[in-house]
Amino acid sequence: MPVYTLPELPYDYSALAPVISPEIIELHHDKHHAAYVKGANDTLEQLAEARDKEQWGSINGLEKNLGFHLSGHILHSIYWQNMTGPKDGGGEPLAADGVGDLADAITGSFGSFAGFKAQLTKAAATTQGSGWGVLAYEPLSGRLIVEQVYDHQGNVGQGSVPILVFDAWEHAFYLQYKNQKVDFIEAMWAVVDWQDVARRYAAAKSRADVLLLAP
Ligand code: MN
């Protein structure tokens, strides 16, 4: 039995159009995300084999692969749920929609929603090579932070919990947006599901002592 499995999409391939085309969603989920799931499972098997044989010559590569594939699987699993059709998504979190705690946390951490949106847009759109823009709950301070993630796993504050992720890899947009990565990231805001982000914020905050660093 594999440890990790590919989650079903919470909508059909065309649900995010015109922001993201059905062709991109199908390839992205069924091929790219699936490859990270397989990579994480394969790497765990290879590590088990290394332990059995006490052969550690590939340990550096295996640990790197584990971080890469596992993080890819986790970020994509969040990514699909962070989005909803343009009819239901977008705008900004509002107390009237039941997501006032998230709205307050964004304002408290970034000064304003506009400031937060500008920072996350810039962080995602200026990734060098492949990466992500991520809004994360940072449990030591109890604040929200924006991270510019390299590949799937680099440049991350340990213990921070991703709650809104923008995939800035070329596979996420190139078939539709060509080289206009910033246009893709700006369009993405129209399909953000703030209910999902708020649910993730509440869950992360409720486990705020997870690092056990406070006295
Ligand atoms: Mn991706």
PDB file of N, CA and C in Angstrom, residues 116-205:
ATOM      1  N   PHE A 116      -0.887  43.155   1.698  1.00  0.00           N
ATOM      2  CA  PHE A 116      -0.694  41.704   1.633  1.00  0.00           C
ATOM      3  C   PHE A 116      -0.794  41.194   0.199  1.00  0.00           C
ATOM      4  N   LYS A 117      -1.834  41.643  -0.501  1.00  0.00           N
ATOM      5  CA  LYS A 117      -2.046  41.163  -1.877  1.00  0.00           C
ATOM      6  C   LYS A 117      -0.869  41.542  -2.775  1.00  0.00           C
ATOM      7  N   ALA A 118      -0.371  42.748  -2.598  1.00  0.00           N
ATOM      8  CA  ALA A 118       0.771  43.187  -3.404  1.00  0.00           C
ATOM      9  C   ALA A 118       2.007  42.347  -3.102  1.00  0.00           C
ATOM     10  N   GLN A 119       2.237  42.048  -1.809  1.00  0.00           N
ATOM     11  CA  GLN A 119       3.430  41.268  -1.435  1.00  0.00           C
ATOM     12  C   GLN A 119       3.351  39.846  -1.975  1.00  0.00           C
ATOM     13  N   LEU A 120       2.199  39.194  -1.823  1.00  0.00           N
ATOM     14  CA  LEU A 120       2.080  37.809  -2.299  1.00  0.00           C
ATOM     15  C   LEU A 120       2.142  37.751  -3.829  1.00  0.00           C
ATOM     16  N   THR A 121       1.517  38.731  -4.492  1.00  0.00           N
ATOM     17  CA  THR A 121       1.589  38.778  -5.958  1.00  0.00           C
ATOM     18  C   THR A 121       3.038  38.911  -6.412  1.00  0.00           C
ATOM     19  N   LYS A 122       3.764  39.832  -5.802  1.00  0.00           N
ATOM     20  CA  LYS A 122       5.173  40.048  -6.180  1.00  0.00           C
ATOM     21  C   LYS A 122       6.022  38.818  -5.882  1.00  0.00           C
ATOM     22  N   ALA A 123       5.814  38.243  -4.695  1.00  0.00           N
ATOM     23  CA  ALA A 123       6.615  37.075  -4.307  1.00  0.00           C
ATOM     24  C   ALA A 123       6.417  35.934  -5.298  1.00  0.00           C
ATOM     25  N   ALA A 124       5.158  35.700  -5.708  1.00  0.00           N
ATOM     26  CA  ALA A 124       4.876  34.602  -6.642  1.00  0.00           C
ATOM     27  C   ALA A 124       5.388  34.933  -8.041  1.00  0.00           C
ATOM     28  N   ALA A 125       5.139  36.149  -8.483  1.00  0.00           N
ATOM     29  CA  ALA A 125       5.440  36.513  -9.879  1.00  0.00           C
ATOM     30  C   ALA A 125       6.927  36.670 -10.151  1.00  0.00           C
ATOM     31  N   THR A 126       7.727  36.852  -9.106  1.00  0.00           N
ATOM     32  CA  THR A 126       9.161  37.072  -9.318  1.00  0.00           C
ATOM     33  C   THR A 126      10.002  35.859  -8.937  1.00  0.00           C
ATOM     34  N   THR A 127       9.357  34.714  -8.717  1.00  0.00           N
ATOM     35  CA  THR A 127      10.147  33.508  -8.438  1.00  0.00           C
ATOM     36  C   THR A 127      11.146  33.288  -9.570  1.00  0.00           C
ATOM     37  N   GLN A 128      12.364  32.949  -9.197  1.00  0.00           N
ATOM     38  CA  GLN A 128      13.396  32.655 -10.192  1.00  0.00           C
ATOM     39  C   GLN A 128      13.420  31.154 -10.395  1.00  0.00           C
ATOM     40  N   GLY A 129      13.279  30.706 -11.655  1.00  0.00           N
ATOM     41  CA  GLY A 129      13.138  29.273 -11.866  1.00  0.00           C
ATOM     42  C   GLY A 129      11.746  28.854 -11.446  1.00  0.00           C
ATOM     43  N   SER A 130      11.653  27.775 -10.683  1.00  0.00           N
ATOM     44  CA  SER A 130      10.350  27.242 -10.301  1.00  0.00           C
ATOM     45  C   SER A 130      10.089  27.482  -8.819  1.00  0.00           C
ATOM     46  N   GLY A 131       8.838  27.805  -8.496  1.00  0.00           N
ATOM     47  CA  GLY A 131       8.538  28.040  -7.095  1.00  0.00           C
ATOM     48  C   GLY A 131       7.089  28.398  -6.863  1.00  0.00           C
ATOM     49  N   TRP A 132       6.836  28.898  -5.691  1.00  0.00           N
ATOM     50  CA  TRP A 132       5.491  29.218  -5.235  1.00  0.00           C
ATOM     51  C   TRP A 132       5.504  30.528  -4.446  1.00  0.00           C
ATOM     52  N   GLY A 133       4.379  31.225  -4.447  1.00  0.00           N
ATOM     53  CA  GLY A 133       4.112  32.254  -3.459  1.00  0.00           C
ATOM     54  C   GLY A 133       3.162  31.671  -2.436  1.00  0.00           C
ATOM     55  N   VAL A 134       3.499  31.821  -1.155  1.00  0.00           N
ATOM     56  CA  VAL A 134       2.738  31.137  -0.104  1.00  0.00           C
ATOM     57  C   VAL A 134       2.389  32.107   1.028  1.00  0.00           C
ATOM     58  N   LEU A 135       1.128  32.096   1.435  1.00  0.00           N
ATOM     59  CA  LEU A 135       0.715  32.728   2.688  1.00  0.00           C
ATOM     60  C   LEU A 135       0.735  31.639   3.746  1.00  0.00           C
ATOM     61  N   ALA A 136       1.483  31.874   4.826  1.00  0.00           N
ATOM     62  CA  ALA A 136       1.646  30.833   5.837  1.00  0.00           C
ATOM     63  C   ALA A 136       1.393  31.389   7.234  1.00  0.00           C
ATOM     64  N   TYR A 137       0.878  30.519   8.107  1.00  0.00           N
ATOM     65  CA  TYR A 137       0.752  30.838   9.524  1.00  0.00           C
ATOM     66  C   TYR A 137       2.064  30.457  10.193  1.00  0.00           C
ATOM     67  N   GLU A 138       2.652  31.436  10.881  1.00  0.00           N
ATOM     68  CA  GLU A 138       3.950  31.211  11.532  1.00  0.00           C
ATOM     69  C   GLU A 138       3.693  31.054  13.025  1.00  0.00           C
ATOM     70  N   PRO A 139       3.804  29.848  13.574  1.00  0.00           N
ATOM     71  CA  PRO A 139       3.294  29.580  14.925  1.00  0.00           C
ATOM     72  C   PRO A 139       4.102  30.210  16.052  1.00  0.00           C
ATOM     73  N   LEU A 140       5.359  30.556  15.840  1.00  0.00           N
ATOM     74  CA  LEU A 140       6.146  31.147  16.914  1.00  0.00           C
ATOM     75  C   LEU A 140       5.651  32.551  17.251  1.00  0.00           C
ATOM     76  N   SER A 141       5.348  33.336  16.214  1.00  0.00           N
ATOM     77  CA  SER A 141       4.863  34.702  16.424  1.00  0.00           C
ATOM     78  C   SER A 141       3.344  34.780  16.412  1.00  0.00           C
ATOM     79  N   GLY A 142       2.692  33.764  15.875  1.00  0.00           N
ATOM     80  CA  GLY A 142       1.246  33.829  15.711  1.00  0.00           C
ATOM     81  C   GLY A 142       0.817  34.741  14.580  1.00  0.00           C
ATOM     82  N   ARG A 143       1.783  35.119  13.722  1.00  0.00           N
ATOM     83  CA  ARG A 143       1.471  36.019  12.601  1.00  0.00           C
ATOM     84  C   ARG A 143       1.398  35.249  11.294  1.00  0.00           C
ATOM     85  N   LEU A 144       0.839  35.911  10.300  1.00  0.00           N
ATOM     86  CA  LEU A 144       0.887  35.394   8.937  1.00  0.00           C
ATOM     87  C   LEU A 144       2.108  35.973   8.243  1.00  0.00           C
ATOM     88  N   ILE A 145       2.755  35.164   7.412  1.00  0.00           N
ATOM     89  CA  ILE A 145       3.893  35.631   6.630  1.00  0.00           C
ATOM     90  C   ILE A 145       3.720  35.188   5.177  1.00  0.00           C
ATOM     91  N   VAL A 146       4.393  35.896   4.282  1.00  0.00           N
ATOM     92  CA  VAL A 146       4.465  35.466   2.881  1.00  0.00           C
ATOM     93  C   VAL A 146       5.836  34.857   2.648  1.00  0.00           C
ATOM     94  N   GLU A 147       5.845  33.689   2.015  1.00  0.00           N
ATOM     95  CA  GLU A 147       7.094  33.019   1.681  1.00  0.00           C
ATOM     96  C   GLU A 147       7.218  32.905   0.160  1.00  0.00           C
ATOM     97  N   GLN A 148       8.428  33.092  -0.348  1.00  0.00           N
ATOM     98  CA  GLN A 148       8.714  32.821  -1.760  1.00  0.00           C
ATOM     99  C   GLN A 148       9.478  31.501  -1.786  1.00  0.00           C
ATOM    100  N   VAL A 149       8.769  30.444  -2.149  1.00  0.00           N
ATOM    101  CA  VAL A 149       9.316  29.092  -2.026  1.00  0.00           C
ATOM    102  C   VAL A 149      10.083  28.712  -3.288  1.00  0.00           C
ATOM    103  N   TYR A 150      11.308  28.207  -3.128  1.00  0.00           N
ATOM    104  CA  TYR A 150      12.069  27.664  -4.248  1.00  0.00           C
ATOM    105  C   TYR A 150      11.636  26.214  -4.481  1.00  0.00           C
ATOM    106  N   ASP A 151      11.466  25.834  -5.749  1.00  0.00           N
ATOM    107  CA  ASP A 151      10.971  24.491  -6.079  1.00  0.00           C
ATOM    108  C   ASP A 151       9.694  24.235  -5.265  1.00  0.00           C
ATOM    109  N   HIS A 152       9.700  23.261  -4.368  1.00  0.00           N
ATOM    110  CA  HIS A 152       8.542  23.069  -3.489  1.00  0.00           C
ATOM    111  C   HIS A 152       8.929  23.221  -2.020  1.00  0.00           C
ATOM    112  N   GLN A 153      10.228  23.279  -1.735  1.00  0.00           N
ATOM    113  CA  GLN A 153      10.626  23.102  -0.343  1.00  0.00           C
ATOM    114  C   GLN A 153      11.652  24.108   0.178  1.00  0.00           C
ATOM    115  N   GLY A 154      12.193  24.956  -0.699  1.00  0.00           N
ATOM    116  CA  GLY A 154      13.246  25.853  -0.242  1.00  0.00           C
ATOM    117  C   GLY A 154      12.731  27.196   0.242  1.00  0.00           C
ATOM    118  N   ASN A 155      13.492  27.832   1.104  1.00  0.00           N
ATOM    119  CA  ASN A 155      13.192  29.201   1.536  1.00  0.00           C
ATOM    120  C   ASN A 155      11.994  29.265   2.479  1.00  0.00           C
ATOM    121  N   VAL A 156      11.777  28.194   3.223  1.00  0.00           N
ATOM    122  CA  VAL A 156      10.608  28.079   4.087  1.00  0.00           C
ATOM    123  C   VAL A 156      11.021  28.219   5.549  1.00  0.00           C
ATOM    124  N   GLY A 157      10.241  28.974   6.316  1.00  0.00           N
ATOM    125  CA  GLY A 157      10.460  29.028   7.758  1.00  0.00           C
ATOM    126  C   GLY A 157       9.950  27.749   8.395  1.00  0.00           C
ATOM    127  N   GLN A 158      10.794  27.049   9.125  1.00  0.00           N
ATOM    128  CA  GLN A 158      10.406  25.764   9.730  1.00  0.00           C
ATOM    129  C   GLN A 158       9.171  25.928  10.604  1.00  0.00           C
ATOM    130  N   GLY A 159       8.242  25.028  10.443  1.00  0.00           N
ATOM    131  CA  GLY A 159       7.053  25.022  11.288  1.00  0.00           C
ATOM    132  C   GLY A 159       5.914  25.857  10.742  1.00  0.00           C
ATOM    133  N   SER A 160       6.190  26.724   9.750  1.00  0.00           N
ATOM    134  CA  SER A 160       5.112  27.541   9.203  1.00  0.00           C
ATOM    135  C   SER A 160       4.153  26.661   8.407  1.00  0.00           C
ATOM    136  N   VAL A 161       2.879  27.026   8.454  1.00  0.00           N
ATOM    137  CA  VAL A 161       1.823  26.199   7.839  1.00  0.00           C
ATOM    138  C   VAL A 161       1.242  26.944   6.642  1.00  0.00           C
ATOM    139  N   PRO A 162       1.375  26.401   5.435  1.00  0.00           N
ATOM    140  CA  PRO A 162       0.809  27.083   4.259  1.00  0.00           C
ATOM    141  C   PRO A 162      -0.711  27.067   4.289  1.00  0.00           C
ATOM    142  N   ILE A 163      -1.324  28.240   4.066  1.00  0.00           N
ATOM    143  CA  ILE A 163      -2.796  28.290   4.044  1.00  0.00           C
ATOM    144  C   ILE A 163      -3.339  28.818   2.711  1.00  0.00           C
ATOM    145  N   LEU A 164      -2.505  29.511   1.924  1.00  0.00           N
ATOM    146  CA  LEU A 164      -2.904  29.943   0.569  1.00  0.00           C
ATOM    147  C   LEU A 164      -1.666  29.881  -0.309  1.00  0.00           C
ATOM    148  N   VAL A 165      -1.741  29.088  -1.385  1.00  0.00           N
ATOM    149  CA  VAL A 165      -0.545  28.845  -2.198  1.00  0.00           C
ATOM    150  C   VAL A 165      -0.823  29.168  -3.654  1.00  0.00           C
ATOM    151  N   PHE A 166       0.106  29.898  -4.273  1.00  0.00           N
ATOM    152  CA  PHE A 166       0.025  30.222  -5.698  1.00  0.00           C
ATOM    153  C   PHE A 166       1.153  29.477  -6.402  1.00  0.00           C
ATOM    154  N   ASP A 167       0.794  28.539  -7.253  1.00  0.00           N
ATOM    155  CA  ASP A 167       1.794  27.777  -8.007  1.00  0.00           C
ATOM    156  C   ASP A 167       2.368  28.676  -9.101  1.00  0.00           C
ATOM    157  N   ALA A 168       3.674  28.921  -9.055  1.00  0.00           N
ATOM    158  CA  ALA A 168       4.323  29.780 -10.049  1.00  0.00           C
ATOM    159  C   ALA A 168       5.263  28.997 -10.966  1.00  0.00           C
ATOM    160  N   TRP A 169       5.135  27.671 -10.952  1.00  0.00           N
ATOM    161  CA  TRP A 169       5.883  26.864 -11.920  1.00  0.00           C
ATOM    162  C   TRP A 169       5.311  27.101 -13.320  1.00  0.00           C
ATOM    163  N   GLU A 170       6.136  26.969 -14.334  1.00  0.00           N
ATOM    164  CA  GLU A 170       5.635  27.195 -15.696  1.00  0.00           C
ATOM    165  C   GLU A 170       4.511  26.224 -16.048  1.00  0.00           C
ATOM    166  N   HIS A 171       4.551  24.993 -15.509  1.00  0.00           N
ATOM    167  CA  HIS A 171       3.498  24.037 -15.862  1.00  0.00           C
ATOM    168  C   HIS A 171       2.114  24.515 -15.400  1.00  0.00           C
ATOM    169  N   ALA A 172       2.080  25.471 -14.467  1.00  0.00           N
ATOM    170  CA  ALA A 172       0.803  25.951 -13.934  1.00  0.00           C
ATOM    171  C   ALA A 172       0.114  26.938 -14.882  1.00  0.00           C
ATOM    172  N   PHE A 173       0.867  27.510 -15.844  1.00  0.00           N
ATOM    173  CA  PHE A 173       0.256  28.595 -16.640  1.00  0.00           C
ATOM    174  C   PHE A 173       0.697  28.666 -18.088  1.00  0.00           C
ATOM    175  N   TYR A 174       1.794  28.003 -18.481  1.00  0.00           N
ATOM    176  CA  TYR A 174       2.432  28.337 -19.754  1.00  0.00           C
ATOM    177  C   TYR A 174       1.541  28.062 -20.961  1.00  0.00           C
ATOM    178  N   LEU A 175       0.739  27.000 -20.922  1.00  0.00           N
ATOM    179  CA  LEU A 175      -0.127  26.667 -22.068  1.00  0.00           C
ATOM    180  C   LEU A 175      -1.128  27.777 -22.365  1.00  0.00           C
ATOM    181  N   GLN A 176      -1.453  28.553 -21.352  1.00  0.00           N
ATOM    182  CA  GLN A 176      -2.478  29.592 -21.506  1.00  0.00           C
ATOM    183  C   GLN A 176      -1.895  31.001 -21.475  1.00  0.00           C
ATOM    184  N   TYR A 177      -0.963  31.247 -20.579  1.00  0.00           N
ATOM    185  CA  TYR A 177      -0.445  32.605 -20.375  1.00  0.00           C
ATOM    186  C   TYR A 177       0.929  32.821 -20.999  1.00  0.00           C
ATOM    187  N   LYS A 178       1.480  31.771 -21.616  1.00  0.00           N
ATOM    188  CA  LYS A 178       2.820  31.842 -22.210  1.00  0.00           C
ATOM    189  C   LYS A 178       3.814  32.383 -21.182  1.00  0.00           C
ATOM    190  N   ASN A 179       4.564  33.428 -21.547  1.00  0.00           N
ATOM    191  CA  ASN A 179       5.595  33.926 -20.638  1.00  0.00           C
ATOM    192  C   ASN A 179       5.081  34.987 -19.656  1.00  0.00           C
ATOM    193  N   GLN A 180       3.761  35.219 -19.630  1.00  0.00           N
ATOM    194  CA  GLN A 180       3.221  36.316 -18.805  1.00  0.00           C
ATOM    195  C   GLN A 180       2.843  35.812 -17.408  1.00  0.00           C
ATOM    196  N   LYS A 181       3.873  35.455 -16.638  1.00  0.00           N
ATOM    197  CA  LYS A 181       3.621  34.892 -15.311  1.00  0.00           C
ATOM    198  C   LYS A 181       2.865  35.867 -14.410  1.00  0.00           C
ATOM    199  N   VAL A 182       3.191  37.146 -14.519  1.00  0.00           N
ATOM    200  CA  VAL A 182       2.522  38.115 -13.636  1.00  0.00           C
ATOM    201  C   VAL A 182       1.036  38.211 -13.963  1.00  0.00           C
ATOM    202  N   ASP A 183       0.666  38.073 -15.239  1.00  0.00           N
ATOM    203  CA  ASP A 183      -0.758  38.098 -15.608  1.00  0.00           C
ATOM    204  C   ASP A 183      -1.492  36.916 -14.982  1.00  0.00           C
ATOM    205  N   PHE A 184      -0.828  35.758 -14.990  1.00  0.00           N
ATOM    206  CA  PHE A 184      -1.433  34.563 -14.383  1.00  0.00           C
ATOM    207  C   PHE A 184      -1.642  34.765 -12.889  1.00  0.00           C
ATOM    208  N   ILE A 185      -0.624  35.240 -12.201  1.00  0.00           N
ATOM    209  CA  ILE A 185      -0.741  35.415 -10.752  1.00  0.00           C
ATOM    210  C   ILE A 185      -1.830  36.431 -10.423  1.00  0.00           C
ATOM    211  N   GLU A 186      -1.887  37.517 -11.177  1.00  0.00           N
ATOM    212  CA  GLU A 186      -2.931  38.521 -10.911  1.00  0.00           C
ATOM    213  C   GLU A 186      -4.326  37.944 -11.169  1.00  0.00           C
ATOM    214  N   ALA A 187      -4.454  37.102 -12.201  1.00  0.00           N
ATOM    215  CA  ALA A 187      -5.760  36.488 -12.504  1.00  0.00           C
ATOM    216  C   ALA A 187      -6.180  35.494 -11.427  1.00  0.00           C
ATOM    217  N   MET A 188      -5.177  34.846 -10.816  1.00  0.00           N
ATOM    218  CA  MET A 188      -5.453  33.823  -9.790  1.00  0.00           C
ATOM    219  C   MET A 188      -6.316  34.326  -8.637  1.00  0.00           C
ATOM    220  N   TRP A 189      -6.190  35.600  -8.315  1.00  0.00           N
ATOM    221  CA  TRP A 189      -6.947  36.144  -7.174  1.00  0.00           C
ATOM    222  C   TRP A 189      -8.449  35.993  -7.361  1.00  0.00           C
ATOM    223  N   ALA A 190      -8.905  35.878  -8.612  1.00  0.00           N
ATOM    224  CA  ALA A 190     -10.348  35.782  -8.891  1.00  0.00           C
ATOM    225  C   ALA A 190     -10.922  34.406  -8.563  1.00  0.00           C
ATOM    226  N   VAL A 191     -10.065  33.426  -8.295  1.00  0.00           N
ATOM    227  CA  VAL A 191     -10.572  32.083  -7.969  1.00  0.00           C
ATOM    228  C   VAL A 191     -10.170  31.625  -6.567  1.00  0.00           C
ATOM    229  N   VAL A 192      -9.661  32.558  -5.751  1.00  0.00           N
ATOM    230  CA  VAL A 192      -9.324  32.189  -4.369  1.00  0.00           C
ATOM    231  C   VAL A 192     -10.601  31.911  -3.578  1.00  0.00           C
ATOM    232  N   ASP A 193     -10.610  30.785  -2.885  1.00  0.00           N
ATOM    233  CA  ASP A 193     -11.732  30.409  -2.025  1.00  0.00           C
ATOM    234  C   ASP A 193     -11.397  30.826  -0.593  1.00  0.00           C
ATOM    235  N   TRP A 194     -11.882  31.993  -0.193  1.00  0.00           N
ATOM    236  CA  TRP A 194     -11.524  32.525   1.134  1.00  0.00           C
ATOM    237  C   TRP A 194     -12.087  31.670   2.268  1.00  0.00           C
ATOM    238  N   GLN A 195     -13.179  30.963   2.011  1.00  0.00           N
ATOM    239  CA  GLN A 195     -13.697  30.053   3.034  1.00  0.00           C
ATOM    240  C   GLN A 195     -12.670  28.964   3.342  1.00  0.00           C
ATOM    241  N   ASP A 196     -12.036  28.461   2.301  1.00  0.00           N
ATOM    242  CA  ASP A 196     -11.027  27.419   2.507  1.00  0.00           C
ATOM    243  C   ASP A 196      -9.797  27.981   3.230  1.00  0.00           C
ATOM    244  N   VAL A 197      -9.362  29.164   2.829  1.00  0.00           N
ATOM    245  CA  VAL A 197      -8.198  29.780   3.479  1.00  0.00           C
ATOM    246  C   VAL A 197      -8.490  30.030   4.957  1.00  0.00           C
ATOM    247  N   ALA A 198      -9.702  30.506   5.246  1.00  0.00           N
ATOM    248  CA  ALA A 198     -10.090  30.779   6.636  1.00  0.00           C
ATOM    249  C   ALA A 198     -10.130  29.492   7.464  1.00  0.00           C
ATOM    250  N   ARG A 199     -10.595  28.411   6.847  1.00  0.00           N
ATOM    251  CA  ARG A 199     -10.624  27.109   7.532  1.00  0.00           C
ATOM    252  C   ARG A 199      -9.201  26.670   7.887  1.00  0.00           C
ATOM    253  N   ARG A 200      -8.279  26.882   6.965  1.00  0.00           N
ATOM    254  CA  ARG A 200      -6.878  26.512   7.211  1.00  0.00           C
ATOM    255  C   ARG A 200      -6.238  27.411   8.278  1.00  0.00           C
ATOM    256  N   TYR A 201      -6.588  28.703   8.257  1.00  0.00           N
ATOM    257  CA  TYR A 201      -6.063  29.615   9.272  1.00  0.00           C
ATOM    258  C   TYR A 201      -6.522  29.179  10.667  1.00  0.00           C
ATOM    259  N   ALA A 202      -7.800  28.866  10.791  1.00  0.00           N
ATOM    260  CA  ALA A 202      -8.337  28.454  12.098  1.00  0.00           C
ATOM    261  C   ALA A 202      -7.669  27.172  12.580  1.00  0.00           C
ATOM    262  N   ALA A 203      -7.457  26.213  11.668  1.00  0.00           N
ATOM    263  CA  ALA A 203      -6.838  24.940  12.055  1.00  0.00           C
ATOM    264  C   ALA A 203      -5.389  25.150  12.487  1.00  0.00           C
ATOM    265  N   ALA A 204      -4.653  25.981  11.747  1.00  0.00           N
ATOM    266  CA  ALA A 204      -3.242  26.225  12.085  1.00  0.00           C
ATOM    267  C   ALA A 204      -3.134  26.951  13.423  1.00  0.00           C
ATOM    268  N   LYS A 205      -3.990  27.945  13.620  1.00  0.00           N
ATOM    269  CA  LYS A 205      -3.947  28.743  14.849  1.00  0.00           C
ATOM    270  C   LYS A 205      -4.274  27.883  16.070  1.00  0.00           C
TER     271      LYS A 205
END
